[in-house]
JSON list of C-alpha atoms and ligand atoms in Angstrom, two decimals:
[
{"chain": "A", "resi": 303, "resn": "MET", "atom": "CA", "xyz": [4.35, -24.21, 16.97]},
{"chain": "A", "resi": 304, "resn": "LEU", "atom": "CA", "xyz": [3.42, -20.31, 18.31]},
{"chain": "A", "resi": 305, "resn": "ASN", "atom": "CA", "xyz": [5.09, -17.87, 15.95]},
{"chain": "A", "resi": 306, "resn": "ILE", "atom": "CA", "xyz": [3.81, -14.21, 16.24]},
{"chain": "A", "resi": 307, "resn": "VAL", "atom": "CA", "xyz": [4.62, -11.38, 14.50]},
{"chain": "A", "resi": 308, "resn": "ILE", "atom": "CA", "xyz": [4.40, -7.90, 16.69]},
{"chain": "A", "resi": 309, "resn": "PHE", "atom": "CA", "xyz": [4.36, -4.91, 14.40]},
{"chain": "A", "resi": 310, "resn": "GLY", "atom": "CA", "xyz": [3.61, -1.19, 14.50]},
{"chain": "A", "resi": 311, "resn": "ALA", "atom": "CA", "xyz": [5.83, 1.69, 13.70]},
{"chain": "A", "resi": 312, "resn": "PRO", "atom": "CA", "xyz": [9.34, 2.52, 15.74]},
{"chain": "A", "resi": 313, "resn": "GLY", "atom": "CA", "xyz": [8.20, 3.46, 19.24]},
{"chain": "A", "resi": 314, "resn": "SER", "atom": "CA", "xyz": [4.60, 1.21, 19.12]},
{"chain": "A", "resi": 315, "resn": "GLY", "atom": "CA", "xyz": [6.59, -0.86, 22.47]},
{"chain": "A", "resi": 316, "resn": "LYS", "atom": "CA", "xyz": [7.24, -4.40, 20.27]},
{"chain": "A", "resi": 317, "resn": "GLY", "atom": "CA", "xyz": [10.01, -4.27, 22.56]},
{"chain": "A", "resi": 318, "resn": "THR", "atom": "CA", "xyz": [8.12, -3.95, 26.10]},
{"chain": "A", "resi": 319, "resn": "GLN", "atom": "CA", "xyz": [5.19, -6.44, 24.93]},
{"chain": "A", "resi": 320, "resn": "SER", "atom": "CA", "xyz": [7.98, -9.08, 23.64]},
{"chain": "A", "resi": 321, "resn": "GLU", "atom": "CA", "xyz": [9.34, -9.38, 26.59]},
{"chain": "A", "resi": 322, "resn": "ARG", "atom": "CA", "xyz": [6.39, -10.06, 27.94]},
{"chain": "A", "resi": 323, "resn": "ILE", "atom": "CA", "xyz": [4.49, -12.06, 25.55]},
{"chain": "A", "resi": 324, "resn": "MET", "atom": "CA", "xyz": [7.89, -14.53, 25.93]},
{"chain": "A", "resi": 325, "resn": "ALA", "atom": "CA", "xyz": [7.48, -14.30, 29.75]},
{"chain": "A", "resi": 326, "resn": "LYS", "atom": "CA", "xyz": [3.94, -15.60, 29.44]},
{"chain": "A", "resi": 327, "resn": "TYR", "atom": "CA", "xyz": [3.88, -18.15, 26.58]},
{"chain": "A", "resi": 328, "resn": "GLY", "atom": "CA", "xyz": [7.86, -19.08, 27.09]},
{"chain": "A", "resi": 329, "resn": "ILE", "atom": "CA", "xyz": [8.38, -18.64, 22.86]},
{"chain": "A", "resi": 330, "resn": "SER", "atom": "CA", "xyz": [11.78, -17.29, 21.75]},
{"chain": "A", "resi": 331, "resn": "HIS", "atom": "CA", "xyz": [12.29, -13.66, 20.81]},
{"chain": "A", "resi": 332, "resn": "ILE", "atom": "CA", "xyz": [14.03, -12.19, 17.23]},
{"chain": "A", "resi": 333, "resn": "SER", "atom": "CA", "xyz": [14.12, -8.52, 17.09]},
{"chain": "A", "resi": 334, "resn": "THR", "atom": "CA", "xyz": [16.51, -7.74, 14.02]},
{"chain": "A", "resi": 335, "resn": "GLY", "atom": "CA", "xyz": [16.76, -4.24, 15.46]},
{"chain": "A", "resi": 336, "resn": "ASP", "atom": "CA", "xyz": [18.78, -5.62, 18.33]},
{"chain": "A", "resi": 337, "resn": "VAL", "atom": "CA", "xyz": [21.04, -8.37, 15.88]},
{"chain": "A", "resi": 338, "resn": "LEU", "atom": "CA", "xyz": [21.95, -5.50, 13.91]},
{"chain": "A", "resi": 339, "resn": "ARG", "atom": "CA", "xyz": [22.61, -3.48, 16.78]},
{"chain": "A", "resi": 340, "resn": "ALA", "atom": "CA", "xyz": [24.91, -6.43, 18.25]},
{"chain": "A", "resi": 341, "resn": "GLU", "atom": "CA", "xyz": [26.49, -7.16, 15.08]},
{"chain": "A", "resi": 342, "resn": "MET", "atom": "CA", "xyz": [27.77, -3.60, 15.16]},
{"chain": "A", "resi": 343, "resn": "LYS", "atom": "CA", "xyz": [28.72, -3.75, 19.18]},
{"chain": "A", "resi": 344, "resn": "ASN", "atom": "CA", "xyz": [30.99, -6.74, 17.53]},
{"chain": "A", "resi": 345, "resn": "GLY", "atom": "CA", "xyz": [32.32, -4.79, 14.53]},
{"chain": "A", "resi": 346, "resn": "THR", "atom": "CA", "xyz": [31.72, -7.32, 12.75]},
{"chain": "A", "resi": 347, "resn": "GLN", "atom": "CA", "xyz": [31.12, -7.14, 8.54]},
{"chain": "A", "resi": 348, "resn": "LEU", "atom": "CA", "xyz": [27.53, -7.23, 8.31]},
{"chain": "A", "resi": 349, "resn": "GLY", "atom": "CA", "xyz": [27.89, -4.37, 11.63]},
{"chain": "A", "resi": 350, "resn": "LYS", "atom": "CA", "xyz": [29.29, -2.24, 9.51]},
{"chain": "A", "resi": 351, "resn": "VAL", "atom": "CA", "xyz": [27.14, -2.15, 6.64]},
{"chain": "A", "resi": 352, "resn": "ALA", "atom": "CA", "xyz": [24.20, -2.24, 9.20]},
{"chain": "A", "resi": 353, "resn": "LYS", "atom": "CA", "xyz": [25.33, 1.38, 10.60]},
{"chain": "A", "resi": 354, "resn": "GLY", "atom": "CA", "xyz": [24.93, 3.17, 7.21]},
{"chain": "A", "resi": 355, "resn": "TYR", "atom": "CA", "xyz": [21.88, 2.01, 7.33]},
{"chain": "A", "resi": 356, "resn": "ILE", "atom": "CA", "xyz": [20.43, 2.38, 10.68]},
{"chain": "A", "resi": 357, "resn": "ASP", "atom": "CA", "xyz": [22.08, 5.99, 10.97]},
{"chain": "A", "resi": 358, "resn": "GLN", "atom": "CA", "xyz": [20.10, 7.42, 7.76]},
{"chain": "A", "resi": 359, "resn": "GLY", "atom": "CA", "xyz": [17.00, 5.87, 9.23]},
{"chain": "A", "resi": 360, "resn": "GLN", "atom": "CA", "xyz": [16.50, 3.61, 6.25]},
{"chain": "A", "resi": 361, "resn": "LEU", "atom": "CA", "xyz": [15.86, -0.20, 5.91]},
{"chain": "A", "resi": 362, "resn": "LEU", "atom": "CA", "xyz": [18.32, -2.89, 5.43]},
{"chain": "A", "resi": 363, "resn": "PRO", "atom": "CA", "xyz": [18.43, -4.79, 1.87]},
{"chain": "A", "resi": 364, "resn": "ASP", "atom": "CA", "xyz": [15.85, -7.40, 1.89]},
{"chain": "A", "resi": 365, "resn": "ASN", "atom": "CA", "xyz": [18.13, -9.89, 1.20]},
{"chain": "A", "resi": 366, "resn": "LEU", "atom": "CA", "xyz": [20.42, -9.32, 3.99]},
{"chain": "A", "resi": 367, "resn": "ILE", "atom": "CA", "xyz": [17.62, -9.43, 6.64]},
{"chain": "A", "resi": 368, "resn": "VAL", "atom": "CA", "xyz": [16.23, -12.23, 5.26]},
{"chain": "A", "resi": 369, "resn": "ASP", "atom": "CA", "xyz": [19.33, -14.20, 5.08]},
{"chain": "A", "resi": 370, "resn": "MET", "atom": "CA", "xyz": [20.32, -12.96, 8.97]},
{"chain": "A", "resi": 371, "resn": "LEU", "atom": "CA", "xyz": [16.96, -14.30, 9.96]},
{"chain": "A", "resi": 372, "resn": "ALA", "atom": "CA", "xyz": [16.71, -17.43, 8.73]},
{"chain": "A", "resi": 373, "resn": "SER", "atom": "CA", "xyz": [20.95, -18.30, 10.38]},
{"chain": "A", "resi": 374, "resn": "THR", "atom": "CA", "xyz": [18.86, -16.83, 13.81]},
{"chain": "A", "resi": 375, "resn": "LEU", "atom": "CA", "xyz": [15.92, -18.80, 13.01]},
{"chain": "A", "resi": 376, "resn": "ASP", "atom": "CA", "xyz": [18.31, -21.95, 12.56]},
{"chain": "A", "resi": 377, "resn": "GLY", "atom": "CA", "xyz": [20.13, -21.73, 15.38]},
{"chain": "A", "resi": 378, "resn": "LEU", "atom": "CA", "xyz": [16.40, -21.77, 17.70]},
{"chain": "A", "resi": 379, "resn": "LYS", "atom": "CA", "xyz": [16.44, -25.91, 17.09]},
{"chain": "A", "resi": 380, "resn": "ASP", "atom": "CA", "xyz": [13.94, -26.80, 20.39]},
{"chain": "A", "resi": 381, "resn": "SER", "atom": "CA", "xyz": [11.61, -23.77, 20.86]},
{"chain": "A", "resi": 382, "resn": "LYS", "atom": "CA", "xyz": [8.01, -23.81, 21.34]},
{"chain": "A", "resi": 383, "resn": "GLY", "atom": "CA", "xyz": [7.85, -20.94, 18.73]},
{"chain": "A", "resi": 384, "resn": "VAL", "atom": "CA", "xyz": [9.07, -17.61, 17.95]},
{"chain": "A", "resi": 385, "resn": "ILE", "atom": "CA", "xyz": [7.91, -13.64, 18.23]},
{"chain": "A", "resi": 386, "resn": "PHE", "atom": "CA", "xyz": [8.69, -11.91, 15.74]},
{"chain": "A", "resi": 387, "resn": "ASP", "atom": "CA", "xyz": [10.08, -8.52, 16.59]},
{"chain": "A", "resi": 388, "resn": "GLY", "atom": "CA", "xyz": [10.99, -5.74, 13.85]},
{"chain": "A", "resi": 389, "resn": "PHE", "atom": "CA", "xyz": [10.53, -8.13, 11.03]},
{"chain": "A", "resi": 390, "resn": "PRO", "atom": "CA", "xyz": [8.94, -8.45, 8.28]},
{"chain": "A", "resi": 391, "resn": "ARG", "atom": "CA", "xyz": [9.07, -4.53, 7.74]},
{"chain": "A", "resi": 392, "resn": "THR", "atom": "CA", "xyz": [8.22, -5.05, 3.33]},
{"chain": "A", "resi": 393, "resn": "ILE", "atom": "CA", "xyz": [6.03, -7.30, 1.57]},
{"chain": "A", "resi": 394, "resn": "ALA", "atom": "CA", "xyz": [8.76, -8.80, -0.02]},
{"chain": "A", "resi": 395, "resn": "GLN", "atom": "CA", "xyz": [10.06, -9.78, 4.08]},
{"chain": "A", "resi": 396, "resn": "ALA", "atom": "CA", "xyz": [6.80, -10.93, 4.99]},
{"chain": "A", "resi": 397, "resn": "GLU", "atom": "CA", "xyz": [6.86, -13.48, 1.78]},
{"chain": "A", "resi": 398, "resn": "ALA", "atom": "CA", "xyz": [9.93, -14.85, 2.89]},
{"chain": "A", "resi": 399, "resn": "LEU", "atom": "CA", "xyz": [9.04, -15.31, 6.55]},
{"chain": "A", "resi": 400, "resn": "LYS", "atom": "CA", "xyz": [5.92, -17.19, 4.94]},
{"chain": "A", "resi": 401, "resn": "GLU", "atom": "CA", "xyz": [8.30, -19.41, 2.74]},
{"chain": "A", "resi": 402, "resn": "MET", "atom": "CA", "xyz": [10.59, -19.51, 5.59]},
{"chain": "A", "resi": 403, "resn": "LEU", "atom": "CA", "xyz": [8.35, -21.25, 7.55]},
{"chain": "A", "resi": 404, "resn": "ALA", "atom": "CA", "xyz": [6.46, -23.15, 5.67]},
{"chain": "A", "resi": 405, "resn": "ALA", "atom": "CA", "xyz": [9.60, -24.95, 4.93]},
{"chain": "A", "resi": 406, "resn": "ARG", "atom": "CA", "xyz": [9.76, -25.88, 8.28]},
{"chain": "A", "resi": 407, "resn": "GLY", "atom": "CA", "xyz": [6.12, -27.32, 8.56]},
{"chain": "A", "resi": 408, "resn": "GLN", "atom": "CA", "xyz": [4.86, -23.74, 10.00]},
{"chain": "A", "resi": 409, "resn": "ALA", "atom": "CA", "xyz": [3.07, -20.67, 9.27]},
{"chain": "A", "resi": 410, "resn": "VAL", "atom": "CA", "xyz": [2.39, -16.95, 11.00]},
{"chain": "A", "resi": 411, "resn": "SER", "atom": "CA", "xyz": [-0.50, -17.50, 13.44]},
{"chain": "A", "resi": 412, "resn": "VAL", "atom": "CA", "xyz": [-1.08, -13.96, 14.36]},
{"chain": "A", "resi": 413, "resn": "MET", "atom": "CA", "xyz": [0.47, -10.69, 13.38]},
{"chain": "A", "resi": 414, "resn": "LEU", "atom": "CA", "xyz": [-0.38, -8.15, 16.18]},
{"chain": "A", "resi": 415, "resn": "ASP", "atom": "CA", "xyz": [-0.59, -4.31, 14.83]},
{"chain": "A", "resi": 416, "resn": "LEU", "atom": "CA", "xyz": [0.35, -1.64, 17.88]},
{"chain": "A", "resi": 417, "resn": "ASP", "atom": "CA", "xyz": [-1.61, 0.99, 16.61]},
{"chain": "A", "resi": 418, "resn": "VAL", "atom": "CA", "xyz": [0.08, 4.04, 18.44]},
{"chain": "A", "resi": 419, "resn": "PRO", "atom": "CA", "xyz": [-0.86, 7.89, 16.68]},
{"chain": "A", "resi": 420, "resn": "GLU", "atom": "CA", "xyz": [2.27, 9.62, 15.01]},
{"chain": "A", "resi": 421, "resn": "ASP", "atom": "CA", "xyz": [3.06, 12.22, 18.21]},
{"chain": "A", "resi": 422, "resn": "GLU", "atom": "CA", "xyz": [2.92, 10.20, 21.19]},
{"chain": "A", "resi": 423, "resn": "LEU", "atom": "CA", "xyz": [5.34, 8.05, 19.18]},
{"chain": "A", "resi": 424, "resn": "MET", "atom": "CA", "xyz": [7.66, 11.09, 18.43]},
{"chain": "A", "resi": 425, "resn": "THR", "atom": "CA", "xyz": [7.53, 11.81, 22.75]},
{"chain": "A", "resi": 426, "resn": "ARG", "atom": "CA", "xyz": [8.14, 8.01, 23.45]},
{"chain": "A", "resi": 427, "resn": "LEU", "atom": "CA", "xyz": [10.99, 7.81, 21.24]},
{"chain": "A", "resi": 428, "resn": "LEU", "atom": "CA", "xyz": [12.90, 11.30, 22.53]},
{"chain": "A", "resi": 429, "resn": "LYS", "atom": "CA", "xyz": [12.46, 10.03, 25.78]},
{"chain": "A", "resi": 430, "resn": "ARG", "atom": "CA", "xyz": [14.08, 6.55, 24.98]},
{"chain": "A", "resi": 431, "resn": "GLY", "atom": "CA", "xyz": [17.48, 8.19, 23.13]},
{"chain": "A", "resi": 432, "resn": "GLN", "atom": "CA", "xyz": [17.85, 10.32, 26.23]},
{"chain": "A", "resi": 433, "resn": "GLU", "atom": "CA", "xyz": [17.35, 7.17, 28.69]},
{"chain": "A", "resi": 434, "resn": "SER", "atom": "CA", "xyz": [18.92, 4.65, 25.98]},
{"chain": "A", "resi": 435, "resn": "GLY", "atom": "CA", "xyz": [21.60, 6.56, 24.14]},
{"chain": "A", "resi": 436, "resn": "ARG", "atom": "CA", "xyz": [20.01, 4.67, 20.80]},
{"chain": "A", "resi": 437, "resn": "ALA", "atom": "CA", "xyz": [22.23, 7.09, 18.43]},
{"chain": "A", "resi": 438, "resn": "ASP", "atom": "CA", "xyz": [19.18, 6.41, 15.82]},
{"chain": "A", "resi": 439, "resn": "ASP", "atom": "CA", "xyz": [16.49, 7.87, 18.48]},
{"chain": "A", "resi": 440, "resn": "ASN", "atom": "CA", "xyz": [17.22, 11.57, 17.58]},
{"chain": "A", "resi": 441, "resn": "GLU", "atom": "CA", "xyz": [14.56, 13.90, 15.78]},
{"chain": "A", "resi": 442, "resn": "GLU", "atom": "CA", "xyz": [15.91, 13.59, 12.71]},
{"chain": "A", "resi": 443, "resn": "THR", "atom": "CA", "xyz": [16.59, 10.32, 12.02]},
{"chain": "A", "resi": 444, "resn": "ILE", "atom": "CA", "xyz": [12.96, 9.12, 13.99]},
{"chain": "A", "resi": 445, "resn": "ARG", "atom": "CA", "xyz": [11.15, 11.52, 11.36]},
{"chain": "A", "resi": 446, "resn": "LYS", "atom": "CA", "xyz": [12.97, 9.62, 8.67]},
{"chain": "A", "resi": 447, "resn": "ARG", "atom": "CA", "xyz": [12.19, 6.33, 10.44]},
{"chain": "A", "resi": 448, "resn": "LEU", "atom": "CA", "xyz": [8.26, 7.09, 10.66]},
{"chain": "A", "resi": 449, "resn": "THR", "atom": "CA", "xyz": [8.55, 8.22, 6.73]},
{"chain": "A", "resi": 450, "resn": "VAL", "atom": "CA", "xyz": [10.00, 4.76, 5.67]},
{"chain": "A", "resi": 451, "resn": "TYR", "atom": "CA", "xyz": [7.46, 3.00, 8.08]},
{"chain": "A", "resi": 452, "resn": "HIS", "atom": "CA", "xyz": [4.58, 4.87, 6.46]},
{"chain": "A", "resi": 453, "resn": "SER", "atom": "CA", "xyz": [6.03, 3.98, 2.86]},
{"chain": "A", "resi": 454, "resn": "GLN", "atom": "CA", "xyz": [7.12, 0.46, 2.84]},
{"chain": "A", "resi": 455, "resn": "THR", "atom": "CA", "xyz": [6.06, -0.88, 6.47]},
{"chain": "A", "resi": 456, "resn": "ALA", "atom": "CA", "xyz": [2.34, 0.05, 6.51]},
{"chain": "A", "resi": 457, "resn": "PRO", "atom": "CA", "xyz": [1.41, -1.80, 3.49]},
{"chain": "A", "resi": 458, "resn": "LEU", "atom": "CA", "xyz": [2.01, -5.00, 5.26]},
{"chain": "A", "resi": 459, "resn": "ILE", "atom": "CA", "xyz": [-1.24, -4.43, 7.37]},
{"chain": "A", "resi": 460, "resn": "ASP", "atom": "CA", "xyz": [-3.33, -4.99, 3.90]},
{"chain": "A", "resi": 461, "resn": "TRP", "atom": "CA", "xyz": [-1.17, -7.83, 3.22]},
{"chain": "A", "resi": 462, "resn": "TYR", "atom": "CA", "xyz": [-1.63, -9.21, 6.91]},
{"chain": "A", "resi": 463, "resn": "LYS", "atom": "CA", "xyz": [-5.62, -8.42, 6.77]},
{"chain": "A", "resi": 464, "resn": "LYS", "atom": "CA", "xyz": [-5.63, -10.56, 3.17]},
{"chain": "A", "resi": 465, "resn": "GLU", "atom": "CA", "xyz": [-3.77, -13.42, 4.90]},
{"chain": "A", "resi": 466, "resn": "GLY", "atom": "CA", "xyz": [-6.46, -13.78, 7.68]},
{"chain": "A", "resi": 467, "resn": "LEU", "atom": "CA", "xyz": [-3.65, -12.78, 10.57]},
{"chain": "A", "resi": 468, "resn": "TYR", "atom": "CA", "xyz": [-4.44, -9.25, 11.43]},
{"chain": "A", "resi": 469, "resn": "ALA", "atom": "CA", "xyz": [-5.11, -8.39, 14.89]},
{"chain": "A", "resi": 470, "resn": "HIS", "atom": "CA", "xyz": [-5.59, -4.35, 16.22]},
{"chain": "A", "resi": 471, "resn": "ILE", "atom": "CA", "xyz": [-4.04, -3.56, 18.92]},
{"chain": "A", "resi": 472, "resn": "ASP", "atom": "CA", "xyz": [-4.97, -0.03, 20.48]},
{"chain": "A", "resi": 473, "resn": "GLY", "atom": "CA", "xyz": [-1.09, 0.77, 21.53]},
{"chain": "A", "resi": 474, "resn": "LEU", "atom": "CA", "xyz": [-1.59, 3.68, 23.67]},
{"chain": "A", "resi": 475, "resn": "GLY", "atom": "CA", "xyz": [-2.82, 3.70, 27.41]},
{"chain": "A", "resi": 476, "resn": "GLU", "atom": "CA", "xyz": [-2.03, 1.16, 30.39]},
{"chain": "A", "resi": 477, "resn": "LEU", "atom": "CA", "xyz": [0.79, -1.19, 29.29]},
{"chain": "A", "resi": 478, "resn": "GLU", "atom": "CA", "xyz": [-1.27, -3.85, 31.39]},
{"chain": "A", "resi": 479, "resn": "ARG", "atom": "CA", "xyz": [-3.95, -3.40, 29.51]},
{"chain": "A", "resi": 480, "resn": "ILE", "atom": "CA", "xyz": [-2.42, -3.60, 26.16]},
{"chain": "A", "resi": 481, "resn": "THR", "atom": "CA", "xyz": [-0.78, -6.83, 26.95]},
{"chain": "A", "resi": 482, "resn": "ALA", "atom": "CA", "xyz": [-4.26, -8.14, 28.07]},
{"chain": "A", "resi": 483, "resn": "ASP", "atom": "CA", "xyz": [-5.14, -7.06, 24.55]},
{"chain": "A", "resi": 484, "resn": "ILE", "atom": "CA", "xyz": [-2.11, -8.59, 22.84]},
{"chain": "A", "resi": 485, "resn": "CYS", "atom": "CA", "xyz": [-3.29, -12.32, 24.75]},
{"chain": "A", "resi": 486, "resn": "ARG", "atom": "CA", "xyz": [-6.63, -12.21, 24.08]},
{"chain": "A", "resi": 487, "resn": "ALA", "atom": "CA", "xyz": [-5.66, -11.96, 20.29]},
{"chain": "A", "resi": 488, "resn": "ILE", "atom": "CA", "xyz": [-2.58, -14.68, 20.72]},
{"chain": "A", "resi": 489, "resn": "ASP", "atom": "CA", "xyz": [-5.28, -17.04, 23.02]},
{"chain": "A", "resi": 490, "resn": "ALA", "atom": "CA", "xyz": [-7.83, -16.68, 19.70]},
{"chain": "A", "resi": 491, "resn": "ALA", "atom": "CA", "xyz": [-5.30, -17.95, 17.07]},
{"chain": "A", "resi": 492, "resn": "MET", "atom": "CA", "xyz": [-3.96, -20.79, 19.21]},
{"chain": "B", "resi": 384, "resn": "LIG", "atom": "P1", "xyz": [14.31, -1.21, 15.11]},
{"chain": "B", "resi": 384, "resn": "LIG", "atom": "O1", "xyz": [15.41, -1.35, 16.99]},
{"chain": "B", "resi": 384, "resn": "LIG", "atom": "O2", "xyz": [13.68, -2.57, 15.04]},
{"chain": "B", "resi": 384, "resn": "LIG", "atom": "O3", "xyz": [13.90, 0.31, 15.34]},
{"chain": "B", "resi": 384, "resn": "LIG", "atom": "O4", "xyz": [15.70, -1.50, 14.13]},
{"chain": "B", "resi": 384, "resn": "LIG", "atom": "C1", "xyz": [15.73, -0.62, 14.28]},
{"chain": "B", "resi": 384, "resn": "LIG", "atom": "C2", "xyz": [17.01, -0.67, 12.92]},
{"chain": "B", "resi": 384, "resn": "LIG", "atom": "O5", "xyz": [17.23, -1.44, 12.02]},
{"chain": "B", "resi": 384, "resn": "LIG", "atom": "C3", "xyz": [15.95, 0.22, 11.25]},
{"chain": "B", "resi": 384, "resn": "LIG", "atom": "O6", "xyz": [15.77, 1.54, 11.39]},
{"chain": "B", "resi": 384, "resn": "LIG", "atom": "C4", "xyz": [16.51, -0.11, 10.65]},
{"chain": "B", "resi": 384, "resn": "LIG", "atom": "O7", "xyz": [17.43, 0.24, 9.90]},
{"chain": "B", "resi": 384, "resn": "LIG", "atom": "C5", "xyz": [17.22, -1.58, 10.49]},
{"chain": "B", "resi": 384, "resn": "LIG", "atom": "N1", "xyz": [16.39, -2.87, 10.73]},
{"chain": "B", "resi": 384, "resn": "LIG", "atom": "C6", "xyz": [15.93, -3.01, 12.03]},
{"chain": "B", "resi": 384, "resn": "LIG", "atom": "N2", "xyz": [15.02, -4.49, 11.45]},
{"chain": "B", "resi": 384, "resn": "LIG", "atom": "C7", "xyz": [14.70, -4.45, 9.87]},
{"chain": "B", "resi": 384, "resn": "LIG", "atom": "C8", "xyz": [14.15, -4.67, 9.05]},
{"chain": "B", "resi": 384, "resn": "LIG", "atom": "N3", "xyz": [13.44, -6.02, 8.98]},
{"chain": "B", "resi": 384, "resn": "LIG", "atom": "N4", "xyz": [14.72, -4.90, 7.48]},
{"chain": "B", "resi": 384, "resn": "LIG", "atom": "C9", "xyz": [15.28, -3.54, 7.01]},
{"chain": "B", "resi": 384, "resn": "LIG", "atom": "N5", "xyz": [16.11, -3.05, 8.22]},
{"chain": "B", "resi": 384, "resn": "LIG", "atom": "C10", "xyz": [15.87, -3.31, 9.82]}
]
């Protein structure tokens, strides 16, 4: 089983690269942000709760996200592996993922850190907001999300370094070159 954590600030290209990795390695993709947006669209109770956090650029409580992730994972029975996109975002979530996979006799194979400079993240997210209409891609919410990334999510870099699973990826430049670097890091972890 190939379990990949694709990591990086909002706008670092996690979604775009996840699609390429899925296609190449034939593994499943779980994006917690996509699952939450589907819940909001369907008007579920979880979707209503999620909206309050997402509109404020804040993270949902760990227990809600971990339960949601567990049931999404249970729905993927015959998968060759998973690419986790937008999860974990806190150390508590990383610990929960480790336990959840261990209970299934699995582990994270590699954590890919897509590193992109802050000014480029802002440019990309503002452009995405115009093109996709994503409500949280406006300047004020983007700034909050970047602050949350630095305070709550970036500490995972050291956490995964200690686990011996960290791979740095230069996320600025040609899409093809970034994908090639990612594939090299995955192949080295297989
Ligand atoms: P994303 O599409 O990954 O940028 O996620 C959009 C928003 O969904 C985030 O700004 C959070 O409010 C929420 N969210 C997504 N994934 C998580 C997570 N793992 N933990 C907490 N909140 C999350």
